[in-house]
Structures are given as C-alpha cells and as structure tokens.
Short mmCIF file of C-alpha atoms in Angstrom, two decimals:
data_model
loop_
_atom_site.label_atom_id
_atom_site.label_comp_id
_atom_site.label_asym_id
_atom_site.label_seq_id
_atom_site.Cartn_x
_atom_site.Cartn_y
_atom_site.Cartn_z
CA MET Z 443 62.83 66.04 104.63
CA PRO Z 444 64.38 66.95 100.82
CA VAL Z 445 68.42 69.03 101.31
CA GLU Z 446 68.65 71.94 99.15
CA SER Z 447 70.97 71.59 96.59
CA THR Z 448 74.26 73.88 97.48
CA THR Z 449 76.01 72.58 94.00
CA PRO Z 450 77.35 75.10 91.35
CA ARG Z 451 74.76 73.73 88.35
CA SER Z 452 71.49 74.30 91.59
CA GLN Z 453 73.35 77.76 91.97
CA GLU Z 454 72.80 78.29 88.29
CA THR Z 455 69.23 77.50 88.40
CA ARG Z 456 68.24 79.60 91.34
CA ALA Z 457 70.26 82.58 89.67
CA ARG Z 458 68.21 82.49 86.65
CA GLN Z 459 65.57 82.20 88.76
CA ASN Z 460 66.07 84.58 90.40
CA ALA Z 461 66.87 86.29 86.81
CA VAL Z 462 63.12 85.66 85.43
CA VAL Z 463 61.23 87.65 88.92
CA GLU Z 464 63.14 89.96 88.63
CA LEU Z 465 63.19 90.56 85.06
CA MET Z 466 59.26 90.33 85.38
CA ARG Z 467 59.40 92.92 88.43
CA ILE Z 468 60.80 95.13 86.01
CA SER Z 469 59.47 93.99 82.71
CA PRO Z 470 56.58 96.76 81.67
CA ILE Z 471 60.14 99.14 81.18
CA ALA Z 472 61.94 97.00 80.02
CA ASP Z 473 59.86 94.99 77.76
CA GLU Z 474 58.25 99.19 76.14
CA LEU Z 475 61.72 99.20 75.57
CA ALA Z 476 62.32 96.17 73.49
CA THR Z 477 58.94 97.05 72.01
CA LEU Z 478 60.53 99.79 70.37
CA PHE Z 479 63.72 99.20 69.14
CA ALA Z 480 62.77 96.51 67.90
CA SER Z 481 59.72 98.43 65.79
CA ALA Z 482 63.07 100.56 64.99
CA GLY Z 483 64.87 97.47 63.78
CA HIS Z 484 66.61 97.58 66.50
CA LYS Z 485 68.25 94.79 68.89
CA LEU Z 486 68.07 95.59 73.01
CA TYR Z 487 69.55 94.07 76.20
CA LEU Z 488 69.52 94.23 80.03
CA VAL Z 489 73.29 93.99 80.37
CA GLY Z 490 76.38 94.15 82.36
CA GLY Z 491 75.88 94.91 86.57
CA SER Z 492 71.71 95.06 85.91
CA VAL Z 493 72.46 91.20 84.52
CA ARG Z 494 73.93 90.64 88.04
CA ASP Z 495 72.15 92.04 89.94
CA ALA Z 496 69.03 90.50 88.93
CA MET Z 497 70.66 87.05 89.25
CA LEU Z 498 71.26 87.95 92.92
CA GLY Z 499 68.44 88.95 93.23
CA ARG Z 500 68.80 92.57 94.56
CA LEU Z 501 67.61 94.97 91.30
CA GLY Z 502 67.32 98.37 91.63
CA THR Z 503 65.91 101.33 90.04
CA ASP Z 504 68.73 102.07 87.66
CA LEU Z 505 68.87 99.65 84.23
CA ASP Z 506 71.15 99.70 81.64
CA PHE Z 507 71.19 98.39 78.19
CA THR Z 508 72.85 98.09 75.35
CA THR Z 509 71.92 97.87 71.15
CA ASP Z 510 72.89 97.35 68.11
CA ALA Z 511 71.17 101.55 67.26
CA ARG Z 512 73.84 104.06 67.05
CA PRO Z 513 73.08 107.36 69.94
CA ASP Z 514 70.91 109.71 67.89
CA ALA Z 515 68.65 106.22 66.57
CA VAL Z 516 68.74 106.18 70.85
CA LEU Z 517 67.39 109.40 70.90
CA GLU Z 518 64.87 109.60 68.06
CA ILE Z 519 63.30 106.07 70.47
CA VAL Z 520 63.20 107.29 73.18
CA ARG Z 521 62.73 111.26 73.68
CA PRO Z 522 58.55 110.46 72.68
CA TRP Z 523 58.25 107.59 75.47
CA ALA Z 524 60.91 108.19 78.77
CA ASP Z 525 60.01 110.98 81.22
CA ALA Z 526 62.95 112.72 80.68
CA VAL Z 527 65.61 112.10 78.74
CA TRP Z 528 69.92 113.22 79.13
CA GLU Z 529 72.54 113.79 76.89
CA THR Z 530 75.30 114.38 78.63
CA GLY Z 531 76.82 110.78 78.14
CA ILE Z 532 76.21 110.66 74.44
CA ALA Z 533 80.07 111.87 73.06
CA PHE Z 534 80.39 108.34 75.27
CA GLY Z 535 77.28 106.88 73.08
CA THR Z 536 75.44 106.66 76.50
CA ILE Z 537 71.75 108.26 75.99
CA GLY Z 538 69.68 108.36 79.65
CA ALA Z 539 66.37 107.95 79.81
CA ALA Z 540 63.57 108.00 82.95
CA LYS Z 541 60.20 106.10 82.99
CA ARG Z 542 57.71 105.89 86.37
CA GLY Z 543 60.41 105.93 88.73
CA THR Z 544 63.01 104.72 86.68
CA THR Z 545 66.20 105.62 84.87
CA CYS Z 546 67.64 103.54 82.12
CA GLU Z 547 71.19 104.49 80.33
CA VAL Z 548 71.25 102.35 77.29
CA THR Z 549 75.21 102.67 75.54
CA THR Z 550 75.80 101.40 71.67
CA PHE Z 551 77.88 98.93 71.48
CA ARG Z 552 81.22 99.57 72.13
CA ALA Z 553 84.83 98.42 70.17
CA ASP Z 554 86.08 100.51 72.31
CA SER Z 555 90.40 101.02 72.68
CA TYR Z 556 91.90 103.27 75.12
CA ASP Z 557 95.89 105.11 74.66
CA GLY Z 558 97.39 103.69 78.03
CA VAL Z 559 97.72 107.59 79.62
CA SER Z 560 94.18 108.93 81.09
CA ARG Z 561 91.25 105.84 80.78
CA ASN Z 562 89.93 108.00 77.99
CA PRO Z 563 88.12 105.92 75.65
CA GLU Z 564 88.99 106.13 71.50
CA VAL Z 565 85.44 105.84 71.19
CA ARG Z 566 84.49 103.35 68.31
CA PHE Z 567 80.86 102.34 69.05
CA GLY Z 568 80.55 98.42 67.63
CA ASP Z 569 77.47 96.15 65.63
CA SER Z 570 78.23 93.08 67.75
CA ILE Z 571 76.35 92.27 71.48
CA VAL Z 572 79.39 90.44 71.82
CA ASP Z 573 82.30 92.13 71.26
CA ASP Z 574 80.66 94.18 72.87
CA LEU Z 575 81.01 91.80 76.34
CA VAL Z 576 84.51 91.76 75.98
CA ARG Z 577 85.16 94.68 77.05
CA ARG Z 578 84.41 94.40 80.14
CA ASP Z 579 85.75 94.89 83.32
CA PHE Z 580 84.80 91.50 84.83
CA THR Z 581 83.25 88.41 83.31
CA VAL Z 582 79.30 88.48 85.96
CA ASN Z 583 79.42 92.37 84.47
CA ALA Z 584 80.00 90.24 80.45
CA MET Z 585 76.40 89.29 80.86
CA ALA Z 586 73.49 90.26 78.10
CA ILE Z 587 69.33 89.16 78.50
CA ASP Z 588 68.15 89.85 75.28
CA LEU Z 589 64.79 91.70 75.96
CA SER Z 590 62.34 90.30 72.54
CA THR Z 591 62.92 86.65 73.95
CA LYS Z 592 64.15 86.60 77.39
CA LYS Z 593 67.84 84.19 76.38
CA LEU Z 594 70.95 85.17 78.31
CA VAL Z 595 74.21 85.71 75.78
CA ASP Z 596 76.97 85.04 78.05
CA PRO Z 597 80.18 84.23 76.68
CA HIS Z 598 82.52 84.53 79.43
CA GLY Z 599 81.85 81.82 81.46
CA GLY Z 600 80.00 85.14 84.39
CA MET Z 601 76.38 82.61 85.75
CA ASP Z 602 79.81 80.11 86.29
CA ALA Z 603 81.34 82.86 87.64
CA LEU Z 604 78.08 84.75 89.86
CA ALA Z 605 78.01 81.00 91.11
CA ALA Z 606 81.36 80.53 92.17
CA LYS Z 607 81.64 84.17 93.13
CA ALA Z 608 84.64 84.22 91.65
CA LEU Z 609 85.71 87.66 90.15
CA ASP Z 610 88.79 87.57 86.50
CA THR Z 611 88.16 89.27 83.53
CA PRO Z 612 87.18 88.22 79.87
CA LEU Z 613 90.30 89.64 78.86
CA ARG Z 614 93.59 88.92 80.81
CA PRO Z 615 93.03 91.44 83.92
CA GLU Z 616 96.41 92.78 82.62
CA VAL Z 617 94.81 94.30 78.99
CA SER Z 618 92.11 94.63 81.15
CA PHE Z 619 93.18 97.10 83.68
CA ALA Z 620 95.55 99.01 81.26
CA ASP Z 621 92.24 100.38 79.80
CA ASP Z 622 91.04 101.52 82.62
CA PRO Z 623 92.80 101.04 86.19
CA LEU Z 624 89.91 102.66 87.67
CA ARG Z 625 88.77 98.62 87.97
CA MET Z 626 91.06 97.55 90.33
CA MET Z 627 89.82 99.93 92.51
CA ARG Z 628 86.37 98.21 91.68
CA ALA Z 629 87.82 95.11 92.23
CA ALA Z 630 88.00 95.97 95.57
CA ARG Z 631 84.73 97.16 95.86
CA PHE Z 632 83.00 94.23 94.56
CA VAL Z 633 85.07 92.54 97.22
CA SER Z 634 83.50 94.52 99.68
CA GLN Z 635 79.14 94.54 98.63
CA LEU Z 636 79.58 90.87 97.52
CA GLU Z 637 81.75 89.04 98.84
CA PHE Z 638 83.28 88.46 95.88
CA VAL Z 639 87.08 86.36 95.71
CA PRO Z 640 88.94 87.23 93.52
CA ALA Z 641 91.33 85.78 91.20
CA PRO Z 642 95.12 84.91 92.53
CA ARG Z 643 95.62 87.02 88.20
CA VAL Z 644 93.01 89.56 88.87
CA ILE Z 645 95.40 89.95 92.41
CA GLN Z 646 99.06 89.54 90.68
CA ALA Z 647 97.75 92.64 87.88
CA MET Z 648 96.02 94.47 90.41
CA THR Z 649 99.86 94.12 92.33
CA ASP Z 650 101.78 94.34 89.18
CA MET Z 651 100.05 97.40 87.87
CA ALA Z 652 98.71 99.37 91.35
CA ASP Z 653 101.26 103.16 90.27
CA GLN Z 654 98.57 103.06 87.07
CA ILE Z 655 96.20 104.34 89.30
CA GLU Z 656 97.16 107.28 88.68
CA ARG Z 657 96.16 107.92 85.66
CA ILE Z 658 92.70 107.74 87.16
CA THR Z 659 91.05 111.06 88.91
CA VAL Z 660 90.50 111.68 92.33
CA GLU Z 661 86.86 112.09 92.19
CA ARG Z 662 86.64 108.52 90.56
CA VAL Z 663 88.75 107.16 93.12
CA GLN Z 664 86.87 108.54 96.21
CA ALA Z 665 83.65 107.24 93.88
CA GLU Z 666 85.29 103.63 94.19
CA LEU Z 667 86.56 104.05 97.66
CA SER Z 668 82.97 105.48 99.00
CA LYS Z 669 81.28 101.92 97.73
CA LEU Z 670 83.75 99.41 99.36
CA ILE Z 671 83.88 101.44 102.62
CA CYS Z 672 79.59 101.03 102.88
CA GLY Z 673 79.62 97.55 101.18
CA GLY Z 674 79.12 94.86 103.49
CA LYS Z 675 82.20 93.96 104.10
CA PRO Z 676 84.92 97.05 103.93
CA ARG Z 677 87.18 94.88 105.03
CA LEU Z 678 87.78 92.46 102.53
CA GLY Z 679 88.15 95.22 100.60
CA ILE Z 680 90.33 97.23 102.74
CA GLU Z 681 92.29 94.50 103.22
CA LEU Z 682 92.32 93.78 98.96
CA LEU Z 683 93.92 97.41 98.55
CA THR Z 684 96.31 96.55 100.99
CA HIS Z 685 97.92 93.19 100.23
CA THR Z 686 97.85 94.12 95.95
CA GLY Z 687 99.97 97.80 96.89
CA LEU Z 688 96.46 100.43 96.37
CA ALA Z 689 96.13 101.15 99.54
CA ASP Z 690 99.74 102.43 99.63
CA ARG Z 691 98.09 104.77 96.53
CA VAL Z 692 94.73 106.50 97.62
CA LEU Z 693 95.18 105.57 101.27
CA PRO Z 694 97.86 105.05 102.08
CA GLU Z 695 97.89 105.78 106.46
CA VAL Z 696 96.36 102.59 106.56
CA PRO Z 697 99.35 100.38 105.91
CA ALA Z 698 101.54 102.71 107.09
CA MET Z 699 100.60 101.42 111.25
CA ARG Z 700 100.89 97.71 109.45
CA LEU Z 701 103.78 98.58 111.68
CA GLU Z 702 102.72 99.06 114.11
CA ILE Z 703 102.13 97.25 118.09
CA ASP Z 704 98.83 98.55 119.94
CA GLU Z 705 99.31 99.92 123.88
CA HIS Z 706 96.67 97.51 124.58
CA HIS Z 707 99.23 94.34 123.12
CA GLN Z 708 95.48 92.43 122.42
CA HIS Z 709 96.36 92.53 118.80
CA LYS Z 710 98.74 91.71 116.35
CA ASP Z 711 99.24 95.75 115.11
CA VAL Z 712 97.37 98.33 114.87
CA TYR Z 713 95.91 97.67 111.33
CA GLN Z 714 94.38 94.97 112.73
CA HIS Z 715 93.40 96.76 115.16
CA SER Z 716 91.45 99.10 113.11
CA LEU Z 717 89.82 96.48 110.58
CA THR Z 718 88.82 95.53 113.86
CA VAL Z 719 87.18 98.05 115.59
CA LEU Z 720 85.50 99.38 111.56
CA ASP Z 721 83.95 95.90 112.06
CA GLN Z 722 82.58 96.46 115.28
CA ALA Z 723 81.77 100.08 114.24
CA ILE Z 724 79.51 98.59 112.00
CA ASP Z 725 77.59 96.26 114.21
CA LEU Z 726 76.57 99.04 116.04
CA GLU Z 727 74.61 100.92 113.00
CA ASP Z 728 71.43 101.53 112.43
CA GLY Z 729 69.86 100.36 108.76
CA GLU Z 730 71.97 102.10 106.27
CA PRO Z 731 75.89 102.19 105.98
CA ASP Z 732 77.09 105.35 107.73
CA LEU Z 733 80.24 106.41 105.35
CA ILE Z 734 81.41 109.04 108.13
CA LEU Z 735 81.63 106.22 111.17
CA ARG Z 736 82.93 104.28 109.33
CA LEU Z 737 85.32 106.31 107.75
CA ALA Z 738 86.35 106.66 111.57
CA ALA Z 739 86.57 103.69 112.77
CA LEU Z 740 89.35 103.06 109.65
CA LEU Z 741 91.76 106.05 110.40
CA HIS Z 742 90.72 107.23 114.16
CA ASP Z 743 94.19 105.52 114.40
CA ILE Z 744 96.22 106.38 111.60
CA GLY Z 745 98.58 109.14 114.47
CA LYS Z 746 100.02 106.31 115.71
CA PRO Z 747 103.02 105.77 113.63
CA ASP Z 748 104.16 109.44 113.86
CA THR Z 749 103.47 109.08 117.15
CA ARG Z 750 105.15 106.21 118.33
CA ARG Z 751 106.96 106.35 121.16
CA HIS Z 752 109.55 103.62 123.82
CA VAL Z 753 108.88 103.43 127.26
CA PRO Z 754 110.85 101.91 130.02
CA GLY Z 755 109.75 98.13 130.99
CA GLY Z 756 109.74 98.29 126.54
CA GLY Z 757 106.16 99.39 126.69
CA VAL Z 758 104.85 101.51 124.00
CA SER Z 759 103.25 105.16 124.23
CA PHE Z 760 101.58 107.18 121.25
CA HIS Z 761 101.11 110.61 123.75
CA HIS Z 762 98.78 112.82 122.09
CA HIS Z 763 97.74 110.64 118.57
CA GLU Z 764 94.43 111.56 117.96
CA VAL Z 765 95.96 114.91 117.83
CA VAL Z 766 98.28 113.50 115.16
CA GLY Z 767 95.74 111.28 113.46
CA ALA Z 768 93.32 114.40 113.01
CA LYS Z 769 95.36 116.32 111.07
CA MET Z 770 95.83 113.47 109.24
CA THR Z 771 93.00 112.44 107.89
CA ARG Z 772 91.74 115.92 107.68
CA LYS Z 773 95.65 116.46 104.86
CA ARG Z 774 94.25 112.75 103.08
CA LEU Z 775 90.08 113.01 102.74
CA ARG Z 776 90.89 116.70 101.30
CA ALA Z 777 93.18 114.86 98.69
CA LEU Z 778 90.83 112.70 98.08
CA LYS Z 779 88.70 115.84 97.78
CA TYR Z 780 85.65 114.88 100.02
CA SER Z 781 82.57 116.93 101.23
CA LYS Z 782 84.30 120.25 104.04
CA GLU Z 783 80.78 118.37 105.74
CA ILE Z 784 82.72 114.84 105.73
CA ILE Z 785 85.90 115.99 106.37
CA ASP Z 786 84.75 118.31 109.41
CA ASP Z 787 82.93 114.98 111.12
CA VAL Z 788 85.72 112.29 110.30
CA SER Z 789 88.00 114.57 111.46
CA GLN Z 790 86.79 115.44 114.84
CA LEU Z 791 85.72 112.05 115.68
CA VAL Z 792 89.40 111.61 115.25
CA TYR Z 793 89.85 113.92 117.57
CA LEU Z 794 87.02 113.80 120.02
CA HIS Z 795 87.33 109.37 119.71
CA LEU Z 796 90.59 109.58 123.62
CA ARG Z 797 88.30 111.82 125.31
CA PHE Z 798 85.95 108.80 127.01
CA HIS Z 799 89.70 107.40 128.39
CA GLY Z 800 90.38 109.86 130.89
CA TYR Z 801 86.63 109.24 132.55
CA GLY Z 802 88.39 106.38 134.34
CA LYS Z 803 85.16 105.64 136.57
CA GLY Z 804 82.96 107.90 136.54
CA GLU Z 805 85.65 111.40 137.84
CA TRP Z 806 84.45 113.62 135.23
CA THR Z 807 82.80 116.53 136.92
CA ASP Z 808 79.13 117.74 135.19
CA SER Z 809 81.44 120.81 133.90
CA ALA Z 810 83.65 117.39 131.84
CA VAL Z 811 80.34 115.94 130.07
CA ARG Z 812 78.77 119.24 129.34
CA ARG Z 813 82.41 119.24 127.43
CA TYR Z 814 81.89 115.58 126.04
CA VAL Z 815 78.32 116.20 125.03
CA THR Z 816 78.99 120.42 123.44
CA ASP Z 817 82.53 119.00 121.63
CA ALA Z 818 80.61 115.79 119.90
CA GLY Z 819 77.67 117.83 119.34
CA ASP Z 820 75.58 116.76 116.07
CA LEU Z 821 78.35 114.01 115.75
CA LEU Z 822 77.55 112.73 119.58
CA GLU Z 823 75.83 109.24 119.07
CA ARG Z 824 78.12 108.35 116.21
CA LEU Z 825 80.93 109.10 118.87
CA HIS Z 826 79.20 107.22 121.27
CA LYS Z 827 79.78 103.96 118.22
CA LEU Z 828 83.31 104.72 117.88
CA VAL Z 829 84.19 104.83 121.58
CA ARG Z 830 81.96 101.35 122.19
CA ALA Z 831 83.84 99.80 118.81
CA ASP Z 832 87.31 101.14 119.99
CA CYS Z 833 87.27 98.52 122.96
CA THR Z 834 88.61 95.97 121.02
CA THR Z 835 90.20 93.45 124.47
CA ARG Z 836 89.91 89.89 124.57
CA ASN Z 837 89.58 90.44 128.57
CA ARG Z 838 85.99 90.21 129.01
CA ARG Z 839 86.62 91.12 132.50
CA LYS Z 840 88.01 94.46 130.83
CA ALA Z 841 85.20 94.72 128.50
CA ALA Z 842 82.59 94.49 131.02
CA ALA Z 843 83.71 97.01 132.48
CA LEU Z 844 84.59 100.22 129.61
CA ARG Z 845 80.90 98.47 128.65
CA ARG Z 846 79.85 99.55 131.76
CA THR Z 847 81.81 102.78 132.12
CA TYR Z 848 80.67 103.92 129.32
CA ASP Z 849 76.59 102.55 130.44
CA HIS Z 850 77.92 105.06 132.93
CA LEU Z 851 78.76 108.38 130.87
CA GLU Z 852 75.71 107.60 128.83
CA GLU Z 853 73.28 107.84 131.57
CA ARG Z 854 74.68 111.07 132.87
CA ILE Z 855 74.49 112.97 129.32
CA GLU Z 856 71.11 111.75 129.41
CA ARG Z 857 70.26 112.91 132.73
CA LEU Z 858 71.91 115.78 132.64
CA ARG Z 859 69.58 115.92 129.16
CA ALA Z 860 67.32 116.52 131.52
CA GLN Z 861 67.82 118.25 133.82
CA GLU Z 862 69.77 121.11 130.41
CA ASP Z 863 69.53 121.73 127.13
CA LEU Z 864 72.68 120.37 126.25
CA ALA Z 865 72.72 119.85 122.57
CA LYS Z 866 72.42 123.94 122.88
CA VAL Z 867 73.82 125.20 125.59
CA ARG Z 868 74.41 128.83 124.86
CA PRO Z 869 75.64 131.27 127.23
CA ASP Z 870 73.35 132.76 129.70
CA LEU Z 871 73.09 135.84 127.85
CA ASP Z 872 73.12 136.74 124.66
CA GLY Z 873 75.10 139.40 122.42
CA ASN Z 874 72.37 141.77 122.29
CA GLU Z 875 72.56 141.86 125.80
CA ILE Z 876 75.94 141.92 126.27
CA MET Z 877 76.25 145.26 124.68
CA LYS Z 878 73.29 146.84 126.32
CA ILE Z 879 74.80 146.14 129.68
CA LEU Z 880 78.34 146.77 129.29
CA GLY Z 881 77.55 149.41 126.37
CA ILE Z 882 79.57 148.47 123.58
CA PRO Z 883 79.61 148.22 120.68
CA PRO Z 884 78.92 145.72 117.90
CA GLY Z 885 82.70 144.05 117.68
CA PRO Z 886 85.25 141.05 119.64
CA LEU Z 887 84.75 142.11 122.75
CA VAL Z 888 81.09 141.12 122.35
CA GLY Z 889 82.41 138.06 121.05
CA LYS Z 890 85.53 137.13 124.03
CA ALA Z 891 81.88 138.40 126.23
CA TRP Z 892 80.09 136.00 124.82
CA THR Z 893 82.72 133.04 125.12
CA HIS Z 894 83.46 133.88 127.77
CA LEU Z 895 80.03 133.12 129.20
CA LYS Z 896 79.51 130.37 127.18
CA GLU Z 897 82.67 129.19 129.00
CA LEU Z 898 81.48 129.52 132.57
CA ARG Z 899 77.47 127.90 131.34
CA LEU Z 900 79.65 124.86 130.31
CA ASP Z 901 81.45 125.04 133.70
CA ARG Z 902 78.58 125.75 136.19
CA GLY Z 903 75.66 124.96 134.05
CA PRO Z 904 72.47 128.29 133.77
CA LEU Z 905 72.87 130.98 135.63
CA SER Z 906 70.10 132.76 136.69
CA HIS Z 907 70.02 135.65 134.58
CA GLU Z 908 70.92 137.85 137.92
CA ASP Z 909 74.37 135.76 138.54
CA ALA Z 910 74.93 136.09 134.54
CA ILE Z 911 74.88 140.01 134.75
CA ALA Z 912 77.19 140.07 138.28
CA GLU Z 913 79.57 137.38 136.26
CA LEU Z 914 80.02 140.00 132.92
CA HIS Z 915 80.69 142.79 134.75
CA THR Z 916 83.37 140.56 137.17
CA TRP Z 917 84.10 139.70 133.94
CA ALA Z 918 84.36 143.35 132.16
CA ARG Z 919 86.06 144.81 134.80
CA ASP Z 920 89.27 142.30 135.20
CA ASN Z 921 89.26 143.31 131.50
CA GLY Z 922 89.86 146.93 131.73
CA ILE Z 923 86.12 147.75 129.91
CA GLU Z 924 84.49 149.42 133.23
#
C-alpha cells in the first residue's frame, strides 16, 4: 500500500491542487471579473489572504483582488456588474462589490510609504504586481494568481513558507512592522489561527518594536486580539504576545500572572494555569468559537496578583480574587473598547467562577442553588463550562471528585428547573399588585417591596398567593408603611 509523501514538495503540490479546486469553486465570480477587466485592458489578480486560503483549501466568500486599473476605472468596470458597490476605501484604492453572495474587494496596485508615526500610508498607486506584493505583511500573503492564466505569482517564496508553516516578511520585519505595527498582532493571530511558526527575526523584531503597537488605534488592536482568541490555538498566540512583550502593552494583566503561584501548587504559575483553563474551555465549546467564554477563561484569575497573601506554613491565599478580578476585567475590556454586552458578560463570569467551590459535597440549600442560577442568568451554560475548565489538578482522584460534585450540582439545578421556572425567577406579586395591596403610588417603595419578595422567592421557592400577601404586609409593618 503506497504511503503518501509529506515532503515540502508534495505539500506544495497538494497546495497547488487545493488552489485549483478552490478557484474552480469560485470561478464564476473570478472569471466574470477577470473577463470584464481584460475587456477594459486591465489585469486582475486574486491576491493575499485569498490565495493563502485557497492553497489551504479554506477559501471563504470574501475575496481580495488587485489590479493595475485605477479606482475610478475599477468603479466603471464593476458598477454595472455587481449587485452592490461601496466606495468607503476608495481613498486607499479599494472598491468593494457584492455579487451572488460573494464579497469582492478590488484594490489598485500599491506602492505605499508610511509616515512612521501613525499607520496611515501615503497612498501611491503602482504599476507592478511584484512591487505590490513586496509591501504585503507576510510571505504567505504575498502571493497572487493571475486570473487570465490561472498561474501563481510568488516572488517571495510564499508557497514554500506555507508548506513549512513558516511566518516571515517579504521585507525585513523591522521595515514591515514600522510601516504597520498592527502586523505584529497579526503575526500572533496567524500563529493562533493557522499554527504558523514565526521566523526568529520576526520574533526579535516584535520584541524590539513592541512599543510601536501604541501607534495603532485601540479598535484595530481589539479586532486582531478577538480573532486571535477565537483561533484554533489561541494559547500559542497569547504565548507569542507574552514572550515578545506585546501583551504588556495590550493585555498586561495576563503576563502579570506569571509571577504568582497557583494556590493548588499543581502548576508552574497562574499564567500557565490560565492558559490550560483556556484550552479546556475550548474543548467544552459547542460549535463556533465563544469569545465571551474564552476571554473569561483567560482572565478568570487576573485578580490573584493583587490579592496574594502568604499564610503560616508557607502557603499562599488569594481571598476575593474573583471580586478584584471582575473589576480588573471590566477595566481592561473597557480600555480595549469591547461592547458593553461583552464587558458585562465576561466580568460576571469572572466574578462567579469561584462560587461553586462553596458547594462542598452538596451542602448548598435549594436557596443557594436558586441564587447560583439567578446570578448566572443567561450565562449559566458558559459558567458550567468555565467551572469545569477551571479544574486543572493533576490528581486524578481529586479531578474525578470535582467532576462528580459539579455533576451533582447540575442535576439539582435540573430538578429545580423541573419544579420551578428558574430562568424567570420573579416575586410572587408584581408591581401593580404591590401598589394595590399596600395602597401606595409608583415609586421607590414599590421597588423595595418587589426586591424583598424576590429574596423570599429565592430563599423559599414559590409562595402561595395568600402567603405572598401576608409576607408583603409583614414587610410593610416592619418598615412603617402600614
């Protein structure tokens, strides 16, 4: 039985075959565009990440093209053909178009230079595909396919780099990163998404130039960080950011955990523990990458450095690190300009991740279980995953006991759910009933009465209508309302 070769040459051949298959799949769009551009006397190339992904057999419906045609000519060519056209990037030579569910971006050959202060290029259009490719971020993205001939243009060895999973720059990395420091974040993202291995000179340049990331807007940094975290191996990307010092600029709370010893004494440090929790949370995901769960897993212990205390006998404690960590998480995610929803959800998961450890061997009352579910709200399933991922002990017996205990908690939650609608825990009387029974107008007193009845509901479960009215009257008398 023949054995398939895995040499770089066979990998290159396979990559070329993948590219042909992918091009056949998108050929109606690409061929139509190529024909239109050729009729107008212009060349058109599939370029950059689209070529890389075609080689890897993972091309999506967002396609990047480059051409010698100037933006006005591109508009004239694509406008009658496309279902929709947008000009938001026209100042940088890019025209966007949509056709039958495929998004196309066509950019005029570029020969930009950068001002070295911001990442804004001084836009200059070029006349050569080779000159255009040399300004690309990495060699694996510096390939193009001439759509008129279906031939590969690869002046910087991108195919060889792709076969070797090597990440390097067409120019010296110091020049490339000075042009656009965001490329350093993108390097870490490709490590996470595609498991590329950065060249030593790339790592050195990232280390030497880490402070240059501050030239980039927070929004763009956040977008790259989110893509990294949602990659297939985010641990690798985080480790690269930490090793090069970029994390000190972007997510400083993460490398800060390297200094702290985990209280279980089963890991080298809290930093390594957090990366392990991230890995294990990913293993528990259902389908698509969950940014909120992954951020919570990575950040769940960032409060430990500020709460570390040495205790008699040589131990270490981190009391209330979940409270401190939730505040730190909120502050960091705000600084990165994440949405309010993401900030709230990740911070709440960090705050709640330690709650389960008070469960013991099942000593919680039904009231405590209700509060656990109510406090988690829509985050309950994510909280289940985070708590389970946070079990990283190498002691198999202890790990098995923790899993059984959490199984028991989940079983209790399901039993209570079957008896009560835990997802909609509300007082047994609503605001209108409270006002009618007590004879009070809308205002703060109604809210206080409502909160009191909700606490009773959590403690005791559903009350009968008569018992709820009796409890309301008792509360009113105790507070001088009746």
